[in-house]
Amino acid sequence: MNDRNQEAQSPWWRQLHQLWLAAVRARDVTALSALVYSALSGTPGAVAVVGARWQEHEVNYLRRWSRGSREAVTWYPTAADWPGGSVPPPVLATDERPRARRRAVAHVPPLVAPALRETGAIAVVECVFPLGPDDTAGLWVGLDRVRSNEEERVLSDQLVQVADVLMASNRRIFEDMLHERRQARDAFLAEASLQMDESLEVEETLRRVARLAVPAVAEGCVVHLFRQDGGLRPVATAHVAADAQAWLSGVASHNAWLTAELQKVAVRSRGQVLADNDLRGGPFGPDAVGEGKAIRAVSVSPLRARGRALGTLTFLYHRDDTSLADLPTLTDLAGRAALAIDTATLYAQRRQNVETLQQQLLPRALPEPPGMVLSGAYEVGDPSLDVGGDFYDAVITDERISLFIGDVCGRGAEAAAYTALARHTLRTLLLDGMPPGRALARLNTALIEEGATRFVTALVVTLVPAARGGWKAEIAGAGHPWPLVRRTDGVVDELPAHGLLLGVVPGAGYVPHHVRLEDGETLVLFTDGLTEARSSDGTCFEDLLPDAVRELGRVDELSARRLVNAASDFRDLGDDDTAVLISHLKGRP
């Protein structure tokens, strides 16, 4: 006796138990067919077991075991295989319980009847049951004689038990598939958000959106944004085929059909999928030519963020598997992309506004005093969008040239207000000919009268040509880093500038320090962002600053920028702004 006959003759409960065990592991109910047909073929008097499955109202397959066969045979019929064409399955609710009943061979579905007649079946017990939405299955056991009521009841119960197993297994498989798709969807959306959030540059964000979607979601992707005139312009494209990239860019820019479809969806709250007849007249689908002929569907999702319509996100599909391309996923992706784009756009606008405001706190251009070369530079150390507090300027009154530099504690609007107050106050006082120490004292009073909540450091140097060449320098400081001077022999010295912070102690006095500077020497003023730039091992640029000043070489208008860049290249730690003002004393003509 072969193994299959032994299985067929084993107790029903044992076979049902094996079927349940297999159902727990199956990835598709068709994998259970061998056990199903083996169990039912052991029914006393059975000459045939036939199974069928309909999906979306079309016959998917038929499978038949007949007496004397070692295994079931499967075939995939077409409408030509039975008279009258395709016969739709019974309409069943997805939660309907399976029922088995006796049927005459002549009354079973036309596609099943021939498979039973060929085996000589006289009576049939039928069980049709739902596997899911638009997914119906049926089992028919053909018998060589009419069974007693008790025998028929037993067989009916067995068919219902088999149907229960198949329904439960398919439900679990469907739920597992949905869970896997949800996991894949969530993982994709999480990665998309992470990638898009890593950049605050608009163009880079758009490129990331397109690159992420291809090929994870579709074979092609186009992002359009609204222009100021209300039209749409393509800002990012991607395609799996490199040679199709230029074609897709051209279609995205110039095709009137696509532009019209995008305009329709852009103002809606939900997206749309275009396929088959929807693609007629456009550059995609079977009626198209060239690259677009392979595209089977196009999805368009509106990009909306913070109540504003920004543009559209379009995907092009060549394949049948679009498990990540369901509308809810595309809507979620479009929402995240729109938010990232809007955030990047707002960031760019705010950054431009901050840069404009920051420039108002610095001189438009330094003067060109006779006998002196001036160079100034400023660099933002903090990537946040707040205005910094560093400032510098130079003013000329008669033969006097006054240089000043300062730093307001903190960042933001309040710091900007005190920066403007400090710079313009010092500039006005120095233009009136006030010496450095008194100018700082007046600024200190002004800050205290304003109720300043932030302290300010500042350094003022007034230079007057000496009668026999060189310069007389008067230096006053208020808690600011002392300036450096590079002598003609390359030696770098520090010039003292003692004084209390501004805006802290009422009535504070600032005693100036007088020193003579020679022609050919270079004076360097800077804020603490320069000295506090640190490498990864904690070394401060302050330790390297004298050498950097010594190596400045010939001073020109870019010398301050080169010194700032040196500190920036050195910096691994520290995010303070940096301002540098350099004066090279070349001597009066």
Coordinates of C-alpha atoms in Angstrom, one line a residue:
M1 CA 0.0 0.0 0.0
N2 CA 1.5 3.4 -1.0
D3 CA 1.9 6.3 1.3
R4 CA -1.0 8.2 -0.3
N5 CA -3.4 5.4 0.3
Q6 CA -2.2 5.1 3.9
E7 CA -2.9 8.8 4.4
A8 CA -6.3 8.5 2.8
Q9 CA -7.2 5.7 5.2
S10 CA -5.9 7.4 8.4
P11 CA -8.5 8.6 10.8
W12 CA -10.2 11.9 9.7
W13 CA -9.3 13.7 12.9
R14 CA -5.6 13.0 12.2
Q15 CA -5.8 14.3 8.7
L16 CA -7.7 17.4 9.8
H17 CA -5.0 18.0 12.5
Q18 CA -2.3 17.8 9.8
L19 CA -4.2 20.2 7.7
W20 CA -4.5 22.7 10.5
L21 CA -0.8 22.4 11.3
A22 CA 0.1 23.0 7.6
A23 CA -2.4 25.9 7.4
V24 CA -0.6 27.8 10.2
R25 CA 2.6 27.8 8.1
A26 CA 1.2 28.2 4.6
R27 CA 1.9 31.3 2.6
D28 CA -0.9 30.5 0.1
V29 CA -3.9 28.2 0.5
T30 CA -3.0 26.5 -2.7
A31 CA 0.0 25.0 -0.8
L32 CA -2.6 23.0 1.2
S33 CA -4.1 21.3 -1.9
A34 CA -2.2 18.0 -1.5
L35 CA -3.4 17.5 2.1
V36 CA -7.0 18.5 1.1
Y37 CA -7.3 16.2 -1.8
S38 CA -5.5 13.4 0.1
A39 CA -8.0 13.7 3.0
L40 CA -11.2 13.9 0.8
S41 CA -10.1 11.2 -1.6
G42 CA -10.3 8.7 1.3
T43 CA -14.1 9.2 1.5
P44 CA -15.8 5.9 1.0
G45 CA -17.2 5.7 -2.6
A46 CA -15.4 8.8 -3.7
V47 CA -14.5 8.7 -7.4
A48 CA -13.4 12.4 -7.8
V49 CA -12.6 15.5 -5.8
V50 CA -12.8 18.8 -7.8
G51 CA -11.8 22.2 -6.5
A52 CA -12.2 25.6 -8.2
R53 CA -11.3 29.2 -7.3
W54 CA -12.7 32.5 -8.6
Q55 CA -10.9 35.7 -8.2
E56 CA -12.5 39.0 -9.2
H57 CA -15.3 37.0 -10.9
E58 CA -13.0 35.1 -13.2
V59 CA -12.0 31.4 -12.9
N60 CA -8.5 31.2 -11.5
Y61 CA -7.9 27.5 -11.7
L62 CA -9.5 24.0 -11.5
R63 CA -8.0 21.1 -9.7
R64 CA -9.2 17.4 -9.9
W65 CA -8.3 14.1 -8.3
S66 CA -10.0 11.0 -9.7
R67 CA -10.0 7.4 -8.5
G68 CA -6.8 5.7 -9.6
S69 CA -4.8 9.0 -9.8
R70 CA -1.7 9.4 -7.7
E71 CA -2.2 13.2 -7.3
A72 CA -4.6 16.0 -8.3
V73 CA -4.2 17.6 -11.7
T74 CA -4.5 21.4 -12.1
W75 CA -5.5 23.4 -15.2
Y76 CA -6.4 27.0 -15.9
P77 CA -9.4 27.1 -18.1
T78 CA -10.5 29.9 -20.5
A79 CA -13.9 30.9 -21.6
A80 CA -13.6 28.6 -24.6
D81 CA -13.4 25.6 -22.3
W82 CA -17.1 25.5 -21.5
P83 CA -20.3 26.4 -23.3
G84 CA -21.8 29.9 -22.6
G85 CA -18.5 31.4 -21.5
S86 CA -17.4 32.3 -18.0
V87 CA -19.8 31.5 -15.2
P88 CA -19.6 33.9 -12.2
P89 CA -19.3 32.3 -8.7
P90 CA -22.0 32.5 -6.2
V91 CA -22.2 35.9 -4.4
L92 CA -21.1 35.2 -0.9
A93 CA -20.5 37.6 2.1
T94 CA -16.9 37.4 3.3
D95 CA -18.0 36.4 6.8
E96 CA -20.5 33.8 5.5
R97 CA -20.2 30.4 7.1
P98 CA -19.5 27.5 4.6
R99 CA -22.3 25.1 4.0
A100 CA -22.3 21.7 2.2
R101 CA -25.2 20.2 0.3
R102 CA -26.0 17.3 -2.1
R103 CA -26.2 18.3 -5.7
A104 CA -27.0 16.5 -8.9
V105 CA -24.1 16.4 -11.4
A106 CA -26.2 18.3 -13.9
H107 CA -26.7 21.1 -11.4
V108 CA -23.0 21.9 -10.5
P109 CA -21.3 24.8 -12.2
P110 CA -20.8 24.1 -16.0
L111 CA -17.0 24.2 -15.7
V112 CA -17.0 21.6 -12.9
A113 CA -19.6 19.2 -14.3
P114 CA -17.4 17.7 -17.1
A115 CA -14.7 16.9 -14.6
L116 CA -17.1 14.9 -12.5
R117 CA -18.9 13.1 -15.4
E118 CA -15.7 11.8 -16.7
T119 CA -15.1 9.9 -13.5
G120 CA -18.6 8.3 -13.5
A121 CA -19.8 10.2 -10.5
I122 CA -23.5 9.7 -9.8
A123 CA -23.9 11.9 -6.7
V124 CA -22.1 15.1 -5.6
V125 CA -21.6 16.9 -2.3
E126 CA -20.8 20.5 -2.8
C127 CA -19.3 23.2 -0.5
V128 CA -18.8 26.8 -1.9
F129 CA -17.2 29.3 0.5
P130 CA -15.6 32.8 0.5
L131 CA -11.9 33.2 0.9
G132 CA -11.9 37.0 0.9
P133 CA -13.3 39.9 -1.0
D134 CA -13.9 38.8 -4.7
D135 CA -12.2 35.5 -3.8
T136 CA -14.4 32.4 -3.8
A137 CA -13.5 28.7 -3.7
G138 CA -15.5 25.5 -4.0
L139 CA -15.0 21.8 -3.4
W140 CA -17.0 19.0 -4.9
V141 CA -16.8 15.3 -4.0
G142 CA -18.1 12.9 -6.6
L143 CA -19.5 9.6 -5.4
D144 CA -20.2 6.3 -7.2
R145 CA -23.5 5.9 -5.5
V146 CA -26.1 7.9 -3.5
R147 CA -25.1 7.9 0.1
S148 CA -27.3 7.4 3.2
N149 CA -28.3 10.5 5.1
E150 CA -25.8 9.7 7.8
E151 CA -23.0 9.1 5.4
E152 CA -23.9 12.3 3.6
R153 CA -24.0 14.3 6.8
V154 CA -20.5 13.0 7.8
L155 CA -19.1 14.0 4.4
S156 CA -20.8 17.4 4.6
D157 CA -19.3 18.0 8.0
Q158 CA -15.9 17.1 6.7
L159 CA -16.2 19.4 3.7
V160 CA -17.2 22.3 6.0
Q161 CA -14.3 21.5 8.3
V162 CA -11.9 21.7 5.3
A163 CA -13.5 24.9 4.2
D164 CA -13.1 26.3 7.7
V165 CA -9.4 25.5 7.6
L166 CA -8.9 27.1 4.2
M167 CA -10.9 30.2 5.2
A168 CA -8.9 30.6 8.4
S169 CA -5.6 30.0 6.7
N170 CA -6.4 32.5 3.9
R171 CA -7.5 35.1 6.4
R172 CA -4.3 34.7 8.4
I173 CA -2.3 34.9 5.1
F174 CA -4.1 38.0 4.1
E175 CA -3.6 39.6 7.5
D176 CA 0.1 38.7 7.4
M177 CA 0.4 40.2 4.0
L178 CA -1.3 43.4 5.2
H179 CA 1.0 43.5 8.2
E180 CA 4.1 43.0 6.0
R181 CA 2.9 45.7 3.7
R182 CA 2.2 48.1 6.6
Q183 CA 5.6 47.4 7.9
A184 CA 7.2 48.0 4.5
R185 CA 5.0 51.1 4.1
D186 CA 5.9 52.5 7.6
A187 CA 9.6 51.7 7.1
F188 CA 9.6 53.5 3.7
L189 CA 7.8 56.5 5.0
A190 CA 10.0 56.7 8.1
E191 CA 13.1 56.5 5.9
A192 CA 11.6 59.1 3.5
S193 CA 11.0 61.5 6.4
L194 CA 14.5 61.0 7.8
Q195 CA 16.1 61.6 4.4
M196 CA 14.0 64.7 3.7
D197 CA 14.5 66.1 7.1
E198 CA 18.2 65.9 6.8
S199 CA 18.3 68.8 4.4
L200 CA 17.0 72.4 4.8
E201 CA 18.0 73.3 1.2
V202 CA 14.9 73.4 -1.1
E203 CA 16.6 72.0 -4.2
E204 CA 18.3 69.2 -2.2
T205 CA 15.0 68.3 -0.5
L206 CA 13.3 68.0 -3.9
R207 CA 16.0 65.8 -5.3
R208 CA 15.8 63.5 -2.2
V209 CA 12.0 63.2 -2.7
A210 CA 12.5 62.0 -6.3
R211 CA 15.4 59.7 -5.5
L212 CA 13.6 58.0 -2.6
A213 CA 10.6 57.2 -4.7
V214 CA 12.5 55.5 -7.5
P215 CA 12.4 52.6 -7.6
A216 CA 10.9 52.0 -4.2
V217 CA 7.5 53.3 -5.2
A218 CA 7.6 53.6 -9.0
E219 CA 9.9 53.6 -12.0
G220 CA 9.6 57.4 -12.5
C221 CA 8.9 60.4 -10.3
V222 CA 8.4 64.1 -11.0
V223 CA 7.9 67.0 -8.5
H224 CA 6.2 70.2 -9.7
L225 CA 5.9 73.4 -7.7
F226 CA 3.7 76.4 -8.3
R227 CA 5.3 79.5 -9.8
Q228 CA 4.3 82.9 -8.7
D229 CA 2.1 83.2 -11.8
G230 CA 0.1 80.1 -10.8
G231 CA 1.7 77.8 -13.3
L232 CA 3.5 74.6 -12.5
R233 CA 7.2 74.1 -13.0
P234 CA 9.2 70.8 -12.7
V235 CA 11.8 71.0 -10.0
A236 CA 13.0 67.4 -9.7
T237 CA 12.8 64.3 -11.9
A238 CA 14.0 60.7 -11.5
H239 CA 13.8 57.6 -13.6
V240 CA 15.2 54.1 -13.2
A241 CA 16.5 54.2 -16.7
A242 CA 19.3 56.8 -17.1
D243 CA 18.5 57.2 -20.8
A244 CA 14.9 58.0 -20.0
Q245 CA 15.8 60.9 -17.7
A246 CA 16.1 63.5 -20.4
W247 CA 12.8 62.3 -22.0
L248 CA 11.0 62.6 -18.6
S249 CA 12.4 66.0 -17.9
G250 CA 11.1 67.2 -21.3
V251 CA 7.6 65.7 -20.8
A252 CA 7.5 67.3 -17.3
S253 CA 8.4 70.7 -18.7
H254 CA 6.5 70.9 -21.9
N255 CA 3.7 68.4 -22.3
A256 CA 0.3 70.2 -22.3
W257 CA -1.7 67.1 -21.4
L258 CA 0.3 66.4 -18.3
T259 CA 0.2 70.0 -17.3
A260 CA -3.6 70.0 -17.5
E261 CA -3.9 66.9 -15.5
L262 CA -1.6 68.2 -12.8
Q263 CA -3.4 71.4 -12.5
K264 CA -6.7 69.5 -11.9
V265 CA -5.2 67.5 -9.0
A266 CA -3.0 70.2 -7.5
V267 CA -6.0 72.1 -6.0
R268 CA -7.7 69.0 -4.6
S269 CA -7.2 67.4 -1.2
R270 CA -6.7 63.8 -2.6
G271 CA -4.7 62.3 -5.3
Q272 CA -5.7 60.4 -8.5
V273 CA -4.5 57.3 -10.3
L274 CA -4.7 57.4 -14.1
A275 CA -4.7 54.2 -16.1
D276 CA -6.1 52.6 -19.3
N277 CA -8.5 55.1 -21.0
D278 CA -7.4 57.8 -18.6
L279 CA -4.1 58.0 -20.3
R280 CA -5.5 58.5 -23.8
G281 CA -4.1 61.6 -25.5
G282 CA -1.1 61.8 -23.2
P283 CA 2.5 60.8 -23.4
F284 CA 2.0 57.6 -21.4
G285 CA 0.2 54.2 -21.9
P286 CA -0.1 51.7 -24.8
D287 CA -1.2 54.4 -27.3
A288 CA 1.9 56.5 -26.6
V289 CA 5.2 56.3 -28.4
G290 CA 8.8 55.9 -27.2
E291 CA 9.6 55.7 -23.5
G292 CA 6.0 56.5 -22.4
K293 CA 4.6 53.3 -24.1
A294 CA 5.8 51.1 -21.2
I295 CA 4.0 53.1 -18.5
R296 CA 0.9 51.4 -17.3
A297 CA -0.3 53.9 -14.8
V298 CA 0.3 57.4 -13.4
S299 CA -0.5 58.6 -9.9
V300 CA -0.7 62.3 -9.1
S301 CA -0.8 63.5 -5.5
P302 CA -1.2 67.2 -4.4
L303 CA 1.5 68.7 -2.3
R304 CA -0.2 70.6 0.5
A305 CA 1.3 72.0 3.7
R306 CA 0.0 74.4 6.3
G307 CA -3.1 75.0 4.3
R308 CA -1.2 76.0 1.1
A309 CA -1.1 74.2 -2.3
L310 CA 2.6 73.8 -3.2
G311 CA 2.5 71.6 -6.3
T312 CA 2.2 67.9 -7.2
L313 CA 4.0 64.6 -6.8
T314 CA 3.7 62.3 -9.8
F315 CA 4.7 58.7 -10.1
L316 CA 5.0 56.6 -13.3
Y317 CA 4.5 52.8 -13.1
H318 CA 5.8 50.2 -15.5
R319 CA 5.2 47.1 -13.2
D320 CA 2.3 45.2 -11.8
D321 CA 3.5 45.1 -8.2
T322 CA 2.4 48.5 -6.8
S323 CA 2.1 47.4 -3.1
L324 CA 3.7 50.6 -1.9
A325 CA 1.6 52.7 -4.4
D326 CA -1.8 52.7 -2.7
L327 CA -3.4 56.1 -2.5
P328 CA -3.2 56.4 1.4
T329 CA 0.6 55.7 1.2
L330 CA 1.0 58.2 -1.6
T331 CA -1.1 60.8 0.3
D332 CA 1.1 60.3 3.4
L333 CA 4.3 60.5 1.4
A334 CA 3.0 63.6 -0.5
G335 CA 2.1 65.2 2.9
R336 CA 5.5 64.5 4.3
A337 CA 7.2 65.8 1.2
A338 CA 5.1 68.9 1.1
L339 CA 5.9 69.6 4.7
A340 CA 9.7 69.1 4.1
I341 CA 9.5 71.3 1.0
D342 CA 7.6 74.0 2.8
T343 CA 9.9 73.9 5.8
A344 CA 13.0 74.2 3.5
T345 CA 11.3 77.0 1.6
L346 CA 10.5 78.9 4.8
Y347 CA 14.0 78.2 6.1
A348 CA 15.5 79.7 2.9
Q349 CA 13.3 82.7 3.1
R350 CA 14.1 83.3 6.8
R351 CA 17.8 82.7 6.1
Q352 CA 17.7 85.3 3.4
N353 CA 15.9 87.7 5.8
V354 CA 18.5 87.1 8.5
E355 CA 21.4 87.6 6.2
T356 CA 19.8 90.8 5.0
L357 CA 19.4 92.0 8.6
Q358 CA 22.9 90.8 9.5
Q359 CA 24.3 92.9 6.7
Q360 CA 22.5 96.0 8.1
L361 CA 24.5 95.5 11.3
L362 CA 27.8 95.6 9.5
P363 CA 29.3 98.4 7.3
R364 CA 28.3 98.1 3.6
A365 CA 32.0 98.9 2.8
L366 CA 35.0 99.9 4.8
P367 CA 36.5 103.3 4.1
E368 CA 39.8 103.7 2.3
P369 CA 41.8 106.0 4.5
P370 CA 45.1 107.3 3.2
G371 CA 48.1 105.4 4.5
M372 CA 46.1 102.4 5.6
V373 CA 44.6 99.1 4.1
L374 CA 41.5 97.9 5.9
S375 CA 40.0 94.4 5.7
G376 CA 36.9 93.1 7.5
A377 CA 35.1 89.7 7.6
Y378 CA 32.2 88.2 9.4
E379 CA 31.1 84.5 9.6
V380 CA 28.1 82.9 11.3
G381 CA 29.2 80.1 13.5
D382 CA 25.7 78.9 14.6
P383 CA 23.6 77.2 11.9
S384 CA 20.4 78.4 13.5
L385 CA 18.4 81.2 11.9
D386 CA 19.1 83.9 14.5
V387 CA 21.0 87.1 14.0
G388 CA 24.4 87.2 15.7
G389 CA 25.8 90.0 17.9
D390 CA 29.2 90.6 16.4
F391 CA 29.9 94.0 14.8
Y392 CA 32.7 96.1 13.5
D393 CA 33.2 99.4 11.7
A394 CA 35.7 102.2 10.8
V395 CA 35.2 105.9 10.8
I396 CA 37.3 108.8 9.5
T397 CA 37.3 112.3 11.0
D398 CA 39.9 114.7 9.7
E399 CA 43.2 112.8 10.2
R400 CA 41.8 110.5 12.9
I401 CA 40.8 107.0 11.9
S402 CA 38.8 105.1 14.5
L403 CA 38.4 101.3 14.4
F404 CA 36.0 99.4 16.6
I405 CA 34.7 95.9 17.1
G406 CA 32.3 94.4 19.5
D407 CA 30.2 91.4 20.5
V408 CA 26.7 91.4 22.1
C409 CA 26.0 88.3 24.3
G410 CA 23.6 85.8 22.7
R411 CA 21.7 85.7 19.4
G412 CA 18.3 86.7 18.1
A413 CA 16.1 89.8 17.8
E414 CA 17.1 91.2 21.2
A415 CA 20.8 90.7 20.5
A416 CA 20.3 92.4 17.1
A417 CA 18.6 95.4 18.7
Y418 CA 21.5 95.9 21.1
T419 CA 24.0 95.3 18.3
A420 CA 22.5 98.1 16.3
L421 CA 22.4 100.3 19.3
A422 CA 26.1 99.6 20.2
R423 CA 27.4 100.0 16.6
H424 CA 25.5 103.2 15.7
T425 CA 26.2 104.8 19.1
L426 CA 29.9 104.2 18.8
R427 CA 29.9 105.3 15.2
T428 CA 28.1 108.6 16.1
L429 CA 30.3 109.3 19.1
L430 CA 33.5 108.6 17.2
L431 CA 32.4 110.7 14.2
D432 CA 31.9 113.6 16.7
G433 CA 35.6 113.2 17.6
M434 CA 35.1 111.6 21.1
P435 CA 38.1 109.6 22.3
P436 CA 37.8 105.8 22.7
G437 CA 37.5 105.7 26.5
R438 CA 34.8 108.3 26.7
A439 CA 32.9 106.7 23.8
L440 CA 32.8 103.4 25.6
A441 CA 31.6 105.2 28.8
R442 CA 28.8 106.9 26.9
L443 CA 27.8 103.6 25.3
N444 CA 27.8 101.9 28.8
T445 CA 25.4 104.6 30.1
A446 CA 23.2 104.2 27.0
L447 CA 22.9 100.5 27.5
I448 CA 22.0 100.8 31.2
E449 CA 19.4 103.4 30.5
E450 CA 17.9 101.1 27.9
G451 CA 17.6 98.4 30.6
A452 CA 19.9 96.1 28.7
T453 CA 19.6 92.5 29.7
R454 CA 22.7 91.4 27.7
F455 CA 26.2 92.5 28.3
V456 CA 28.4 93.9 25.4
T457 CA 32.1 93.7 24.9
A458 CA 33.8 96.3 22.7
L459 CA 37.3 97.5 21.6
V460 CA 38.0 101.0 20.1
V461 CA 41.3 102.0 18.5
T462 CA 41.9 105.6 17.3
L463 CA 44.9 106.1 15.0
V464 CA 46.4 109.5 14.3
P465 CA 49.5 109.9 12.0
A466 CA 52.6 110.8 14.0
A467 CA 54.7 113.9 13.0
R468 CA 57.8 111.8 12.2
G469 CA 56.0 108.8 10.6
G470 CA 54.2 106.0 12.1
W471 CA 50.9 106.3 14.1
K472 CA 49.8 107.2 17.6
A473 CA 47.3 104.7 18.8
E474 CA 44.8 105.2 21.6
I475 CA 43.2 101.9 22.7
A476 CA 40.2 101.4 25.0
G477 CA 38.6 98.0 25.8
A478 CA 35.4 96.8 27.6
G479 CA 35.9 93.2 28.4
H480 CA 36.9 92.4 24.8
P481 CA 39.8 90.3 23.5
W482 CA 43.0 92.4 23.2
P483 CA 44.2 93.2 19.7
L484 CA 47.3 91.8 18.2
V485 CA 49.9 93.7 16.2
R486 CA 52.4 92.2 13.8
R487 CA 55.6 94.1 13.8
T488 CA 57.7 94.7 10.7
D489 CA 60.1 92.0 11.9
G490 CA 57.3 89.4 12.1
V491 CA 56.9 89.4 15.9
V492 CA 53.3 89.4 17.1
D493 CA 52.5 91.3 20.2
E494 CA 49.3 91.7 22.3
L495 CA 48.2 95.2 23.1
P496 CA 46.5 95.6 26.5
A497 CA 42.9 97.0 26.6
H498 CA 41.5 96.7 30.2
G499 CA 37.9 97.5 31.0
L500 CA 34.6 96.2 32.4
L501 CA 31.9 94.8 30.3
L502 CA 29.4 97.3 28.9
G503 CA 25.8 97.5 30.2
V504 CA 26.6 96.0 33.6
V505 CA 28.1 98.6 36.0
P506 CA 26.7 102.1 36.0
G507 CA 29.3 104.9 35.8
A508 CA 32.1 102.5 34.8
G509 CA 35.2 104.3 33.4
Y510 CA 37.4 103.1 30.6
V511 CA 41.1 104.2 30.8
P512 CA 42.8 104.2 27.4
H513 CA 46.2 102.7 26.6
H514 CA 48.5 104.7 24.4
V515 CA 51.0 103.1 22.1
R516 CA 53.0 104.0 19.0
L517 CA 52.7 101.9 15.9
E518 CA 55.2 102.0 13.0
D519 CA 54.5 102.1 9.3
G520 CA 54.5 98.5 7.9
E521 CA 52.9 97.1 11.0
T522 CA 49.5 95.3 11.0
L523 CA 46.8 95.7 13.7
V524 CA 44.3 92.8 14.1
L525 CA 41.0 93.2 16.0
F526 CA 38.7 90.2 16.5
T527 CA 35.9 88.7 18.5
D528 CA 36.1 85.7 20.7
G529 CA 34.6 83.4 18.1
L530 CA 38.0 83.4 16.5
T531 CA 40.0 82.4 19.5
E532 CA 37.5 79.9 20.9
A533 CA 37.3 77.8 17.8
R534 CA 38.4 74.3 19.0
S535 CA 39.7 71.2 17.3
S536 CA 38.4 67.7 18.3
D537 CA 41.1 67.3 20.9
G538 CA 40.1 70.6 22.6
T539 CA 42.9 72.7 21.3
C540 CA 41.8 76.3 20.8
F541 CA 42.6 78.4 17.8
E542 CA 43.9 81.0 20.3
D543 CA 47.1 79.0 20.6
L544 CA 47.6 79.2 16.8
L545 CA 46.4 82.7 16.3
P546 CA 49.8 84.5 16.6
D547 CA 51.3 82.2 14.0
A548 CA 48.2 82.8 11.7
V549 CA 48.7 86.5 12.1
R550 CA 52.4 86.3 11.4
E551 CA 51.7 84.3 8.2
L552 CA 49.1 86.8 6.9
G553 CA 51.6 88.0 4.2
R554 CA 50.7 91.1 2.2
V555 CA 47.5 92.6 3.6
D556 CA 44.7 93.2 1.2
E557 CA 40.9 93.5 1.4
L558 CA 40.6 89.6 1.6
S559 CA 43.1 89.1 4.5
A560 CA 40.4 89.1 7.2
R561 CA 38.4 86.5 5.3
R562 CA 41.5 84.3 5.0
L563 CA 42.0 84.5 8.8
V564 CA 38.4 83.7 9.5
N565 CA 38.6 80.7 7.0
A566 CA 41.7 79.4 8.8
A567 CA 39.8 79.3 12.1
S568 CA 36.8 77.8 10.4
D569 CA 38.9 75.0 8.9
F570 CA 40.4 74.4 12.3
R571 CA 37.1 74.3 14.1
D572 CA 35.5 71.0 15.1
L573 CA 33.9 72.4 18.2
G574 CA 32.4 75.8 19.0
D575 CA 29.7 77.7 17.2
D576 CA 30.2 81.3 18.0
D577 CA 30.1 84.0 15.3
T578 CA 33.5 85.4 14.3
A579 CA 34.3 89.0 13.3
V580 CA 37.8 90.2 12.2
L581 CA 39.0 93.8 11.4
I582 CA 42.5 94.2 10.1
S583 CA 44.4 97.5 9.6
H584 CA 47.7 97.5 7.8
L585 CA 49.6 100.7 8.4
K586 CA 51.5 101.3 5.2
G587 CA 52.2 105.0 6.0
R588 CA 51.2 108.3 4.7
P589 CA 52.2 109.1 1.1

